[in-house]
mmCIF file of C-alpha atoms in Angstrom:
data_model
loop_
_atom_site.group_PDB
_atom_site.id
_atom_site.type_symbol
_atom_site.label_atom_id
_atom_site.label_comp_id
_atom_site.label_asym_id
_atom_site.label_seq_id
_atom_site.Cartn_x
_atom_site.Cartn_y
_atom_site.Cartn_z
ATOM 1 C CA UNK A 1 42.521 -89.872 46.838
ATOM 2 C CA UNK A 2 42.718 -86.226 47.032
ATOM 3 C CA UNK A 3 41.891 -85.986 43.122
ATOM 4 C CA UNK A 4 39.004 -88.363 43.641
ATOM 5 C CA UNK A 5 37.611 -86.197 46.018
ATOM 6 C CA UNK A 6 37.441 -83.297 44.211
ATOM 7 C CA UNK A 7 36.230 -85.293 41.232
ATOM 8 C CA UNK A 8 33.196 -86.163 43.536
ATOM 9 C CA UNK A 9 33.004 -82.811 45.221
ATOM 10 C CA UNK A 10 32.630 -81.448 41.202
ATOM 11 C CA UNK A 11 29.901 -83.613 40.322
ATOM 12 C CA UNK A 12 28.123 -83.452 43.452
ATOM 13 C CA UNK A 13 26.042 -80.169 42.604
ATOM 14 C CA UNK A 14 24.565 -81.295 38.916
ATOM 15 C CA UNK A 15 23.900 -84.520 40.954
ATOM 16 C CA UNK A 16 21.770 -82.869 43.571
ATOM 17 C CA UNK A 17 20.110 -80.151 40.897
ATOM 18 C CA UNK A 18 19.744 -83.637 38.597
ATOM 19 C CA UNK A 19 18.165 -85.201 41.567
ATOM 20 C CA UNK A 20 15.861 -82.404 42.826
ATOM 21 C CA UNK A 21 14.922 -81.856 38.875
ATOM 22 C CA UNK A 22 13.984 -85.233 39.148
ATOM 23 C CA UNK A 23 12.535 -84.932 42.717
ATOM 24 C CA UNK A 24 9.719 -82.506 40.797
ATOM 25 C CA UNK A 25 9.137 -84.485 37.680
ATOM 26 C CA UNK A 26 7.952 -87.390 39.914
ATOM 27 C CA UNK A 27 6.259 -85.271 41.789
ATOM 28 C CA UNK A 28 4.536 -83.502 39.116
ATOM 29 C CA UNK A 29 3.109 -87.006 37.238
ATOM 30 C CA UNK A 30 2.085 -88.051 40.396
ATOM 31 C CA UNK A 31 -0.180 -85.258 41.165
ATOM 32 C CA UNK A 32 -0.542 -84.919 37.006
ATOM 33 C CA UNK A 33 -4.383 -85.031 38.111
ATOM 34 C CA UNK A 34 -3.940 -81.829 39.853
ATOM 35 C CA UNK A 35 -2.310 -80.699 37.582
ATOM 36 C CA UNK A 36 -5.007 -80.408 35.195
ATOM 37 C CA UNK A 37 -8.322 -80.058 37.329
ATOM 38 C CA UNK A 38 -6.723 -77.897 40.491
ATOM 39 C CA UNK A 39 -7.118 -73.685 39.591
ATOM 40 C CA UNK A 40 -4.053 -73.322 41.270
ATOM 41 C CA UNK A 41 -2.335 -74.485 38.900
ATOM 42 C CA UNK A 42 -3.017 -72.402 35.923
ATOM 43 C CA UNK A 43 0.521 -70.684 35.871
ATOM 44 C CA UNK A 44 2.049 -73.430 35.324
ATOM 45 C CA UNK A 45 -0.392 -75.137 32.838
ATOM 46 C CA UNK A 46 -0.286 -71.506 31.113
ATOM 47 C CA UNK A 47 3.880 -71.561 30.548
ATOM 48 C CA UNK A 48 3.403 -74.922 28.731
ATOM 49 C CA UNK A 49 0.673 -73.936 26.499
ATOM 50 C CA UNK A 50 2.136 -70.567 25.378
ATOM 51 C CA UNK A 51 5.203 -72.588 24.461
ATOM 52 C CA UNK A 52 3.277 -75.095 22.528
ATOM 53 C CA UNK A 53 1.606 -71.935 21.501
ATOM 54 C CA UNK A 54 4.593 -70.575 19.717
ATOM 55 C CA UNK A 55 5.257 -73.542 17.312
ATOM 56 C CA UNK A 56 1.758 -74.169 16.606
ATOM 57 C CA UNK A 57 1.570 -69.879 15.431
ATOM 58 C CA UNK A 58 4.228 -71.221 13.748
ATOM 59 C CA UNK A 59 3.246 -74.344 12.045
ATOM 60 C CA UNK A 60 0.541 -72.968 10.769
ATOM 61 C CA UNK A 61 2.168 -69.226 9.166
ATOM 62 C CA UNK A 62 4.466 -71.443 7.631
ATOM 63 C CA UNK A 63 2.098 -74.716 6.295
ATOM 64 C CA UNK A 64 -0.861 -72.878 5.717
ATOM 65 C CA UNK A 65 -2.223 -70.300 3.376
ATOM 66 C CA UNK A 66 -2.519 -66.993 3.601
ATOM 67 C CA UNK A 67 -5.965 -65.814 2.700
ATOM 68 C CA UNK A 68 -6.422 -62.341 1.623
ATOM 69 C CA UNK A 69 -9.983 -60.293 3.028
ATOM 70 C CA UNK A 70 -9.588 -56.809 4.708
ATOM 71 C CA UNK A 71 -6.125 -56.699 5.377
ATOM 72 C CA UNK A 72 -5.687 -54.858 1.962
ATOM 73 C CA UNK A 73 -8.387 -52.838 2.178
ATOM 74 C CA UNK A 74 -7.058 -51.536 5.694
ATOM 75 C CA UNK A 75 -3.690 -50.554 4.378
ATOM 76 C CA UNK A 76 -5.662 -48.191 1.586
ATOM 77 C CA UNK A 77 -7.810 -47.289 4.168
ATOM 78 C CA UNK A 78 -4.593 -46.287 6.254
ATOM 79 C CA UNK A 79 -2.414 -44.707 2.598
ATOM 80 C CA UNK A 80 -5.560 -42.602 1.939
ATOM 81 C CA UNK A 81 -4.958 -40.740 5.305
ATOM 82 C CA UNK A 82 -1.144 -40.646 4.552
ATOM 83 C CA UNK A 83 -1.446 -38.669 1.849
ATOM 84 C CA UNK A 84 -3.435 -36.214 3.581
ATOM 85 C CA UNK A 85 -7.270 -37.148 3.703
ATOM 86 C CA UNK A 86 -8.967 -36.796 6.185
ATOM 87 C CA UNK A 87 -12.243 -36.754 5.236
ATOM 88 C CA UNK A 88 -14.001 -40.189 6.113
ATOM 89 C CA UNK A 89 -16.355 -40.002 3.225
ATOM 90 C CA UNK A 90 -13.137 -40.165 0.874
ATOM 91 C CA UNK A 91 -11.564 -43.233 2.275
ATOM 92 C CA UNK A 92 -12.021 -45.759 0.567
ATOM 93 C CA UNK A 93 -10.665 -49.790 0.176
ATOM 94 C CA UNK A 94 -11.502 -53.126 -1.595
ATOM 95 C CA UNK A 95 -14.329 -53.366 0.593
ATOM 96 C CA UNK A 96 -15.661 -50.154 1.109
ATOM 97 C CA UNK A 97 -15.139 -46.295 2.921
ATOM 98 C CA UNK A 98 -13.158 -46.944 5.951
ATOM 99 C CA UNK A 99 -15.791 -47.000 9.014
ATOM 100 C CA UNK A 100 -13.395 -47.901 11.982
ATOM 101 C CA UNK A 101 -11.996 -44.951 14.548
ATOM 102 C CA UNK A 102 -9.044 -42.843 14.767
ATOM 103 C CA UNK A 103 -7.250 -45.658 16.362
ATOM 104 C CA UNK A 104 -7.361 -47.905 13.814
ATOM 105 C CA UNK A 105 -5.681 -45.814 12.092
ATOM 106 C CA UNK A 106 -2.947 -44.793 13.736
ATOM 107 C CA UNK A 107 -2.354 -48.313 14.467
ATOM 108 C CA UNK A 108 -2.494 -49.956 11.122
ATOM 109 C CA UNK A 109 -0.385 -46.932 10.333
ATOM 110 C CA UNK A 110 2.047 -48.128 12.414
ATOM 111 C CA UNK A 111 1.706 -52.007 10.300
ATOM 112 C CA UNK A 112 1.935 -50.070 6.914
ATOM 113 C CA UNK A 113 5.223 -48.781 7.505
ATOM 114 C CA UNK A 114 6.290 -52.229 9.555
ATOM 115 C CA UNK A 115 5.570 -54.518 6.840
ATOM 116 C CA UNK A 116 6.606 -52.158 3.461
ATOM 117 C CA UNK A 117 3.725 -50.250 2.852
ATOM 118 C CA UNK A 118 1.529 -53.687 3.532
ATOM 119 C CA UNK A 119 3.193 -55.754 1.181
ATOM 120 C CA UNK A 120 5.459 -57.986 3.305
ATOM 121 C CA UNK A 121 2.541 -60.495 4.581
ATOM 122 C CA UNK A 122 5.045 -62.593 6.053
ATOM 123 C CA UNK A 123 6.093 -60.097 8.257
ATOM 124 C CA UNK A 124 2.526 -59.162 9.278
ATOM 125 C CA UNK A 125 1.904 -62.345 9.925
ATOM 126 C CA UNK A 126 4.688 -62.262 12.258
ATOM 127 C CA UNK A 127 3.577 -59.320 14.295
ATOM 128 C CA UNK A 128 0.226 -60.527 14.757
ATOM 129 C CA UNK A 129 1.599 -64.288 16.040
ATOM 130 C CA UNK A 130 3.587 -62.019 18.766
ATOM 131 C CA UNK A 131 -0.032 -60.394 19.110
ATOM 132 C CA UNK A 132 -1.664 -63.417 19.690
ATOM 133 C CA UNK A 133 0.740 -64.779 22.415
ATOM 134 C CA UNK A 134 0.227 -61.596 24.018
ATOM 135 C CA UNK A 135 -3.040 -62.022 23.833
ATOM 136 C CA UNK A 136 -2.929 -65.457 25.412
ATOM 137 C CA UNK A 137 -0.943 -64.142 28.728
ATOM 138 C CA UNK A 138 -2.697 -61.719 29.047
ATOM 139 C CA UNK A 139 -5.927 -64.205 29.032
ATOM 140 C CA UNK A 140 -4.178 -66.573 31.294
ATOM 141 C CA UNK A 141 -3.284 -63.818 34.058
ATOM 142 C CA UNK A 142 -6.978 -63.062 34.091
ATOM 143 C CA UNK A 143 -7.544 -66.633 34.493
ATOM 144 C CA UNK A 144 -5.150 -67.047 37.320
ATOM 145 C CA UNK A 145 -6.192 -64.303 39.344
ATOM 146 C CA UNK A 146 -9.761 -65.941 39.939
ATOM 147 C CA UNK A 147 -8.341 -69.846 40.271
ATOM 148 C CA UNK A 148 -12.198 -70.600 38.707
ATOM 149 C CA UNK A 149 -11.452 -72.713 35.982
ATOM 150 C CA UNK A 150 -9.990 -76.412 35.459
ATOM 151 C CA UNK A 151 -6.138 -75.906 33.687
ATOM 152 C CA UNK A 152 -7.465 -78.888 31.440
ATOM 153 C CA UNK A 153 -10.075 -76.600 29.689
ATOM 154 C CA UNK A 154 -7.131 -73.839 28.428
ATOM 155 C CA UNK A 155 -5.896 -76.468 25.969
ATOM 156 C CA UNK A 156 -9.370 -75.832 24.536
ATOM 157 C CA UNK A 157 -8.611 -72.115 24.755
ATOM 158 C CA UNK A 158 -5.965 -72.052 22.853
ATOM 159 C CA UNK A 159 -3.921 -74.933 21.078
ATOM 160 C CA UNK A 160 -7.590 -76.645 19.759
ATOM 161 C CA UNK A 161 -8.921 -73.598 18.151
ATOM 162 C CA UNK A 162 -8.333 -73.644 14.377
ATOM 163 C CA UNK A 163 -10.653 -70.581 13.726
ATOM 164 C CA UNK A 164 -8.824 -68.001 15.903
ATOM 165 C CA UNK A 165 -5.241 -69.013 14.583
ATOM 166 C CA UNK A 166 -6.520 -68.425 11.258
ATOM 167 C CA UNK A 167 -8.667 -65.104 12.593
ATOM 168 C CA UNK A 168 -5.573 -63.896 14.047
ATOM 169 C CA UNK A 169 -2.379 -65.062 11.717
ATOM 170 C CA UNK A 170 -4.208 -66.135 8.265
ATOM 171 C CA UNK A 171 -6.693 -62.983 8.107
ATOM 172 C CA UNK A 172 -5.046 -60.154 10.105
ATOM 173 C CA UNK A 173 -8.123 -58.882 11.426
ATOM 174 C CA UNK A 174 -8.509 -55.934 13.496
ATOM 175 C CA UNK A 175 -10.797 -57.429 15.961
ATOM 176 C CA UNK A 176 -7.771 -59.651 17.758
ATOM 177 C CA UNK A 177 -5.844 -55.789 18.383
ATOM 178 C CA UNK A 178 -9.060 -54.793 19.829
ATOM 179 C CA UNK A 179 -9.523 -57.505 22.245
ATOM 180 C CA UNK A 180 -5.668 -57.331 23.230
ATOM 181 C CA UNK A 181 -6.647 -53.840 24.338
ATOM 182 C CA UNK A 182 -10.088 -55.395 25.751
ATOM 183 C CA UNK A 183 -7.230 -57.559 27.937
ATOM 184 C CA UNK A 184 -4.949 -55.292 28.658
ATOM 185 C CA UNK A 185 -8.159 -52.927 30.464
ATOM 186 C CA UNK A 186 -9.257 -55.948 32.320
ATOM 187 C CA UNK A 187 -6.022 -56.501 33.946
ATOM 188 C CA UNK A 188 -5.600 -52.918 34.605
ATOM 189 C CA UNK A 189 -8.957 -52.929 36.444
ATOM 190 C CA UNK A 190 -8.204 -56.290 38.449
ATOM 191 C CA UNK A 191 -5.078 -54.300 39.796
ATOM 192 C CA UNK A 192 -7.568 -51.556 41.082
ATOM 193 C CA UNK A 193 -6.031 -49.251 38.311
ATOM 194 C CA UNK A 194 -9.340 -48.043 37.057
ATOM 195 C CA UNK A 195 -8.083 -44.714 35.496
ATOM 196 C CA UNK A 196 -5.832 -46.627 33.055
ATOM 197 C CA UNK A 197 -7.859 -49.188 32.790
ATOM 198 C CA UNK A 198 -10.481 -47.133 31.463
ATOM 199 C CA UNK A 199 -7.924 -45.129 29.104
ATOM 200 C CA UNK A 200 -7.159 -48.873 27.462
ATOM 201 C CA UNK A 201 -10.713 -49.523 27.532
ATOM 202 C CA UNK A 202 -11.133 -45.964 25.105
ATOM 203 C CA UNK A 203 -8.197 -47.600 23.256
ATOM 204 C CA UNK A 204 -9.927 -50.397 22.763
ATOM 205 C CA UNK A 205 -12.887 -48.774 21.227
ATOM 206 C CA UNK A 206 -11.403 -46.570 18.990
ATOM 207 C CA UNK A 207 -9.780 -49.790 17.029
ATOM 208 C CA UNK A 208 -13.538 -51.448 16.772
ATOM 209 C CA UNK A 209 -16.459 -50.215 18.659
ATOM 210 C CA UNK A 210 -17.460 -54.036 19.545
ATOM 211 C CA UNK A 211 -15.910 -53.358 22.609
ATOM 212 C CA UNK A 212 -19.076 -51.706 23.707
ATOM 213 C CA UNK A 213 -20.726 -54.776 24.317
ATOM 214 C CA UNK A 214 -18.387 -54.354 27.849
ATOM 215 C CA UNK A 215 -19.273 -50.708 28.323
ATOM 216 C CA UNK A 216 -22.397 -51.582 30.136
ATOM 217 C CA UNK A 217 -20.531 -53.560 32.204
ATOM 218 C CA UNK A 218 -18.481 -51.163 33.297
ATOM 219 C CA UNK A 219 -20.143 -48.489 33.687
ATOM 220 C CA UNK A 220 -22.410 -51.383 36.261
ATOM 221 C CA UNK A 221 -19.005 -51.030 38.143
ATOM 222 C CA UNK A 222 -17.948 -47.793 38.050
ATOM 223 C CA UNK A 223 -21.414 -46.660 40.209
ATOM 224 C CA UNK A 224 -21.112 -49.692 42.464
ATOM 225 C CA UNK A 225 -16.913 -48.878 42.827
ATOM 226 C CA UNK A 226 -17.624 -44.942 43.263
ATOM 227 C CA UNK A 227 -20.639 -43.824 42.954
ATOM 228 C CA UNK A 228 -22.524 -41.483 40.346
ATOM 229 C CA UNK A 229 -20.175 -38.347 41.041
ATOM 230 C CA UNK A 230 -17.097 -40.582 41.653
ATOM 231 C CA UNK A 231 -17.767 -42.509 38.146
ATOM 232 C CA UNK A 232 -17.497 -39.409 36.233
ATOM 233 C CA UNK A 233 -13.930 -38.910 35.922
ATOM 234 C CA UNK A 234 -13.424 -42.427 34.807
ATOM 235 C CA UNK A 235 -16.186 -42.090 32.122
ATOM 236 C CA UNK A 236 -14.534 -38.798 31.198
ATOM 237 C CA UNK A 237 -11.625 -40.555 30.458
ATOM 238 C CA UNK A 238 -13.538 -42.965 27.709
ATOM 239 C CA UNK A 239 -14.547 -39.768 26.436
ATOM 240 C CA UNK A 240 -11.785 -37.866 26.368
ATOM 241 C CA UNK A 241 -10.027 -40.350 24.138
ATOM 242 C CA UNK A 242 -13.001 -40.780 21.422
ATOM 243 C CA UNK A 243 -12.487 -36.951 21.379
ATOM 244 C CA UNK A 244 -8.525 -35.892 20.448
ATOM 245 C CA UNK A 245 -7.309 -36.314 23.758
ATOM 246 C CA UNK A 246 -8.332 -32.534 25.071
ATOM 247 C CA UNK A 247 -7.926 -33.889 28.684
ATOM 248 C CA UNK A 248 -9.999 -32.071 31.251
ATOM 249 C CA UNK A 249 -8.497 -31.577 34.399
ATOM 250 C CA UNK A 250 -11.489 -34.232 36.022
ATOM 251 C CA UNK A 251 -10.386 -36.557 33.428
ATOM 252 C CA UNK A 252 -5.980 -35.398 34.277
ATOM 253 C CA UNK A 253 -6.846 -36.775 38.001
ATOM 254 C CA UNK A 254 -8.443 -39.665 37.933
ATOM 255 C CA UNK A 255 -5.406 -40.711 36.054
ATOM 256 C CA UNK A 256 -3.257 -39.293 38.710
ATOM 257 C CA UNK A 257 -4.537 -40.949 41.709
ATOM 258 C CA UNK A 258 -5.207 -44.755 40.615
ATOM 259 C CA UNK A 259 -8.766 -46.410 42.224
ATOM 260 C CA UNK A 260 -7.039 -45.827 45.612
ATOM 261 C CA UNK A 261 -9.995 -43.936 47.289
ATOM 262 C CA UNK A 262 -13.825 -43.929 46.785
ATOM 263 C CA UNK A 263 -15.880 -41.124 47.179
ATOM 264 C CA UNK A 264 -17.785 -41.514 50.662
ATOM 265 C CA UNK A 265 -21.225 -43.960 51.580
ATOM 266 C CA UNK A 266 -20.883 -45.072 47.959
ATOM 267 C CA UNK A 267 -19.409 -48.723 48.033
ATOM 268 C CA UNK A 268 -21.063 -51.002 50.109
ATOM 269 C CA UNK A 269 -19.385 -53.983 49.303
ATOM 270 C CA UNK A 270 -15.370 -54.494 47.988
ATOM 271 C CA UNK A 271 -15.371 -55.488 44.282
ATOM 272 C CA UNK A 272 -13.360 -58.590 44.339
ATOM 273 C CA UNK A 273 -11.747 -60.247 41.137
ATOM 274 C CA UNK A 274 -14.920 -62.647 40.513
ATOM 275 C CA UNK A 275 -17.163 -60.213 40.605
ATOM 276 C CA UNK A 276 -15.616 -57.596 37.847
ATOM 277 C CA UNK A 277 -14.693 -60.496 35.562
ATOM 278 C CA UNK A 278 -17.913 -61.853 35.631
ATOM 279 C CA UNK A 279 -19.383 -58.401 34.979
ATOM 280 C CA UNK A 280 -17.585 -57.805 32.183
ATOM 281 C CA UNK A 281 -17.979 -61.176 30.136
ATOM 282 C CA UNK A 282 -21.593 -61.435 30.734
ATOM 283 C CA UNK A 283 -21.744 -58.466 29.595
ATOM 284 C CA UNK A 284 -20.243 -58.925 26.348
ATOM 285 C CA UNK A 285 -21.733 -62.590 25.980
ATOM 286 C CA UNK A 286 -25.189 -61.242 26.071
ATOM 287 C CA UNK A 287 -24.526 -58.421 23.631
ATOM 288 C CA UNK A 288 -23.193 -61.488 20.813
ATOM 289 C CA UNK A 289 -25.937 -63.219 22.023
ATOM 290 C CA UNK A 290 -28.446 -60.788 20.600
ATOM 291 C CA UNK A 291 -26.510 -59.711 17.618
ATOM 292 C CA UNK A 292 -28.315 -59.157 14.286
ATOM 293 C CA UNK A 293 -25.315 -61.364 12.331
ATOM 294 C CA UNK A 294 -22.251 -62.698 13.349
ATOM 295 C CA UNK A 295 -19.527 -62.998 11.032
ATOM 296 C CA UNK A 296 -16.816 -65.223 11.572
ATOM 297 C CA UNK A 297 -14.163 -62.596 12.771
ATOM 298 C CA UNK A 298 -16.046 -62.444 15.591
ATOM 299 C CA UNK A 299 -15.383 -65.160 17.082
ATOM 300 C CA UNK A 300 -12.681 -63.589 18.837
ATOM 301 C CA UNK A 301 -14.958 -61.403 20.424
ATOM 302 C CA UNK A 302 -15.989 -63.685 23.192
ATOM 303 C CA UNK A 303 -14.088 -67.096 22.595
ATOM 304 C CA UNK A 304 -11.509 -66.533 25.307
ATOM 305 C CA UNK A 305 -14.628 -65.263 27.849
ATOM 306 C CA UNK A 306 -16.355 -69.274 27.435
ATOM 307 C CA UNK A 307 -14.088 -70.954 29.574
ATOM 308 C CA UNK A 308 -14.979 -68.271 32.575
ATOM 309 C CA UNK A 309 -18.507 -68.137 31.717
ATOM 310 C CA UNK A 310 -19.234 -72.008 31.731
ATOM 311 C CA UNK A 311 -16.611 -72.987 34.815
ATOM 312 C CA UNK A 312 -16.784 -70.247 36.533
ATOM 313 C CA UNK A 313 -20.452 -70.658 37.482
ATOM 314 C CA UNK A 314 -21.392 -73.621 40.033
ATOM 315 C CA UNK A 315 -24.233 -76.072 38.176
ATOM 316 C CA UNK A 316 -24.434 -79.557 38.787
ATOM 317 C CA UNK A 317 -26.641 -80.295 36.273
ATOM 318 C CA UNK A 318 -23.245 -79.057 33.444
ATOM 319 C CA UNK A 319 -20.782 -81.681 34.055
ATOM 320 C CA UNK A 320 -17.042 -81.171 32.705
ATOM 321 C CA UNK A 321 -18.496 -83.361 29.800
ATOM 322 C CA UNK A 322 -21.122 -81.397 28.969
ATOM 323 C CA UNK A 323 -19.331 -78.156 29.083
ATOM 324 C CA UNK A 324 -16.419 -79.699 26.784
ATOM 325 C CA UNK A 325 -19.543 -80.439 24.361
ATOM 326 C CA UNK A 326 -20.598 -76.937 24.664
ATOM 327 C CA UNK A 327 -17.193 -75.946 24.089
ATOM 328 C CA UNK A 328 -16.935 -78.551 20.638
ATOM 329 C CA UNK A 329 -19.862 -77.379 19.345
ATOM 330 C CA UNK A 330 -19.247 -73.331 18.893
ATOM 331 C CA UNK A 331 -15.918 -74.180 18.040
ATOM 332 C CA UNK A 332 -17.889 -76.608 15.152
ATOM 333 C CA UNK A 333 -20.301 -74.402 14.836
ATOM 334 C CA UNK A 334 -18.147 -71.190 13.716
ATOM 335 C CA UNK A 335 -15.609 -73.754 11.696
ATOM 336 C CA UNK A 336 -18.924 -74.464 9.421
ATOM 337 C CA UNK A 337 -18.066 -73.197 5.897
ATOM 338 C CA UNK A 338 -20.737 -71.596 4.494
ATOM 339 C CA UNK A 339 -23.115 -71.945 7.841
ATOM 340 C CA UNK A 340 -25.727 -73.636 7.207
ATOM 341 C CA UNK A 341 -29.442 -73.855 9.656
ATOM 342 C CA UNK A 342 -28.011 -76.880 11.759
ATOM 343 C CA UNK A 343 -24.539 -75.032 12.045
ATOM 344 C CA UNK A 344 -26.651 -71.697 13.052
ATOM 345 C CA UNK A 345 -29.016 -73.931 15.650
ATOM 346 C CA UNK A 346 -26.144 -75.580 17.234
ATOM 347 C CA UNK A 347 -24.628 -72.288 18.046
ATOM 348 C CA UNK A 348 -27.766 -70.485 19.518
ATOM 349 C CA UNK A 349 -29.215 -73.959 21.800
ATOM 350 C CA UNK A 350 -25.091 -73.476 23.039
ATOM 351 C CA UNK A 351 -25.428 -70.494 23.898
ATOM 352 C CA UNK A 352 -28.912 -70.609 25.844
ATOM 353 C CA UNK A 353 -27.448 -73.324 27.748
ATOM 354 C CA UNK A 354 -24.484 -70.701 28.918
ATOM 355 C CA UNK A 355 -27.477 -68.037 29.643
ATOM 356 C CA UNK A 356 -29.664 -70.643 31.459
ATOM 357 C CA UNK A 357 -26.747 -71.335 33.282
ATOM 358 C CA UNK A 358 -25.597 -67.676 33.754
ATOM 359 C CA UNK A 359 -29.133 -66.984 35.148
ATOM 360 C CA UNK A 360 -30.072 -69.259 37.506
ATOM 361 C CA UNK A 361 -26.375 -69.562 38.927
ATOM 362 C CA UNK A 362 -25.370 -67.685 42.007
ATOM 363 C CA UNK A 363 -25.415 -64.074 41.450
ATOM 364 C CA UNK A 364 -22.339 -61.723 41.488
ATOM 365 C CA UNK A 365 -23.980 -58.794 43.423
ATOM 366 C CA UNK A 366 -26.031 -60.472 46.055
ATOM 367 C CA UNK A 367 -29.552 -59.345 47.109
ATOM 368 C CA UNK A 368 -27.907 -58.454 50.168
ATOM 369 C CA UNK A 369 -26.377 -55.388 49.084
ATOM 370 C CA UNK A 370 -29.529 -53.516 48.795
ATOM 371 C CA UNK A 371 -30.076 -53.354 52.544
ATOM 372 C CA UNK A 372 -26.560 -52.603 53.229
ATOM 373 C CA UNK A 373 -26.847 -49.680 50.881
ATOM 374 C CA UNK A 374 -30.114 -48.770 52.531
ATOM 375 C CA UNK A 375 -28.295 -48.358 56.207
ATOM 376 C CA UNK A 376 -26.002 -46.106 54.696
#
C-alpha cells in the first residue's frame, strides 16, 4: 500500500507538468488567430520562426549550389592589405578595385583567416548563416518594441524569401554585414544609448556606404532629441570612427554619459520607439526609391523594413491582403533574373504605393510640436 502511494507520488510532478503543457498547447490552439494577429505575441512567433530558420538555412547551404560573385574579389582585395598595400588605387580584385571603406577590410580580413585564406567556402557560408540568424534576432527585437506589425507577416519576412537567403549564404556579399551592424545600432538607439548607437552606425557605414541612406533620419532624430549643440558630440562619434579612431574629448564624454541628459529647452516631446523607427526606415526607403540603379544584393538594404513600412501606418484602403500582395510583388520583382520591363515597373509601382501610404498616413511628428517650440 505504501509502495503504491510512493509510486503515485513520484508520478505526480510529471503528471502536473504534462497537464500544464497540455493546457498551454490547448490555449495556444484556441487563441491561434490571436497568435497570428496580435503584435504582443511577436516574441513567441519570432522564436518559432528562428528555430525554423536554423533548419531552412542549413538546408539551403547543403542543398543549393553556391554561386561565386564577389567573394574571391573580397579575399584578393583583403590579401593586398595583408601583404602591406594600403594605397586604394593598387588594391584590386577580380571585379575591379577596392571601393569599400576600412571597416570592410578589417571584418573581411577576419573572415580571410577564419576560412583558410578564403578557400573554405562552406565555413564562410556557416559564418554568414550565423550572421543571418543574428540579423533576424535584431530585427525581431525592433518589431517587438513597436508592437505594430501582426506576427503572421514575419513568416514572409524570413522563411519565404529565397532572394535574401541567397544574398546571405549563397553569395556571401558584404551588404548583410553592414545591415547587421545597422540593426544593432537601431536597437541601441531604442535603448536610449545614443552614443553607442552612433558608434555602431558609423561602423556599419565603414563596411558599406549604403547605410548613409539612414543618415538624414538619424541627423533629424539627433537634432530633435538633443538640439544642435547637443547633437554635435554624437556626430563627432560618427566622424571620428571614419577618421581612424582619433577621439576628441567631446566624443569621449558622449560615450561615457549615455543619452540620459539633453540640452535644456531643446526637446519639446519624447522620441518614442515608433518615431525613431519610422524616421530611420522612411529615410532609407526614400533613398532606395530614387536610386539610379539597384543590384540584386541591394534587396537586403530594405527588405526587413518593409513590414513596418506597410503595417505600422494605419490605412483603411490597404487591407492585409493588399499589403501581402505588395510584399509578394516586390519579392517576385527581385527574383526575376534578368530583370524585365514588367518586373521593374511592378517594383516601382509597389514602391509608389508604400510612399503614398507613408505620405497619407499619420505623421510621427505632429504639427503641434512647432507651437510647443514657440512656447519655450
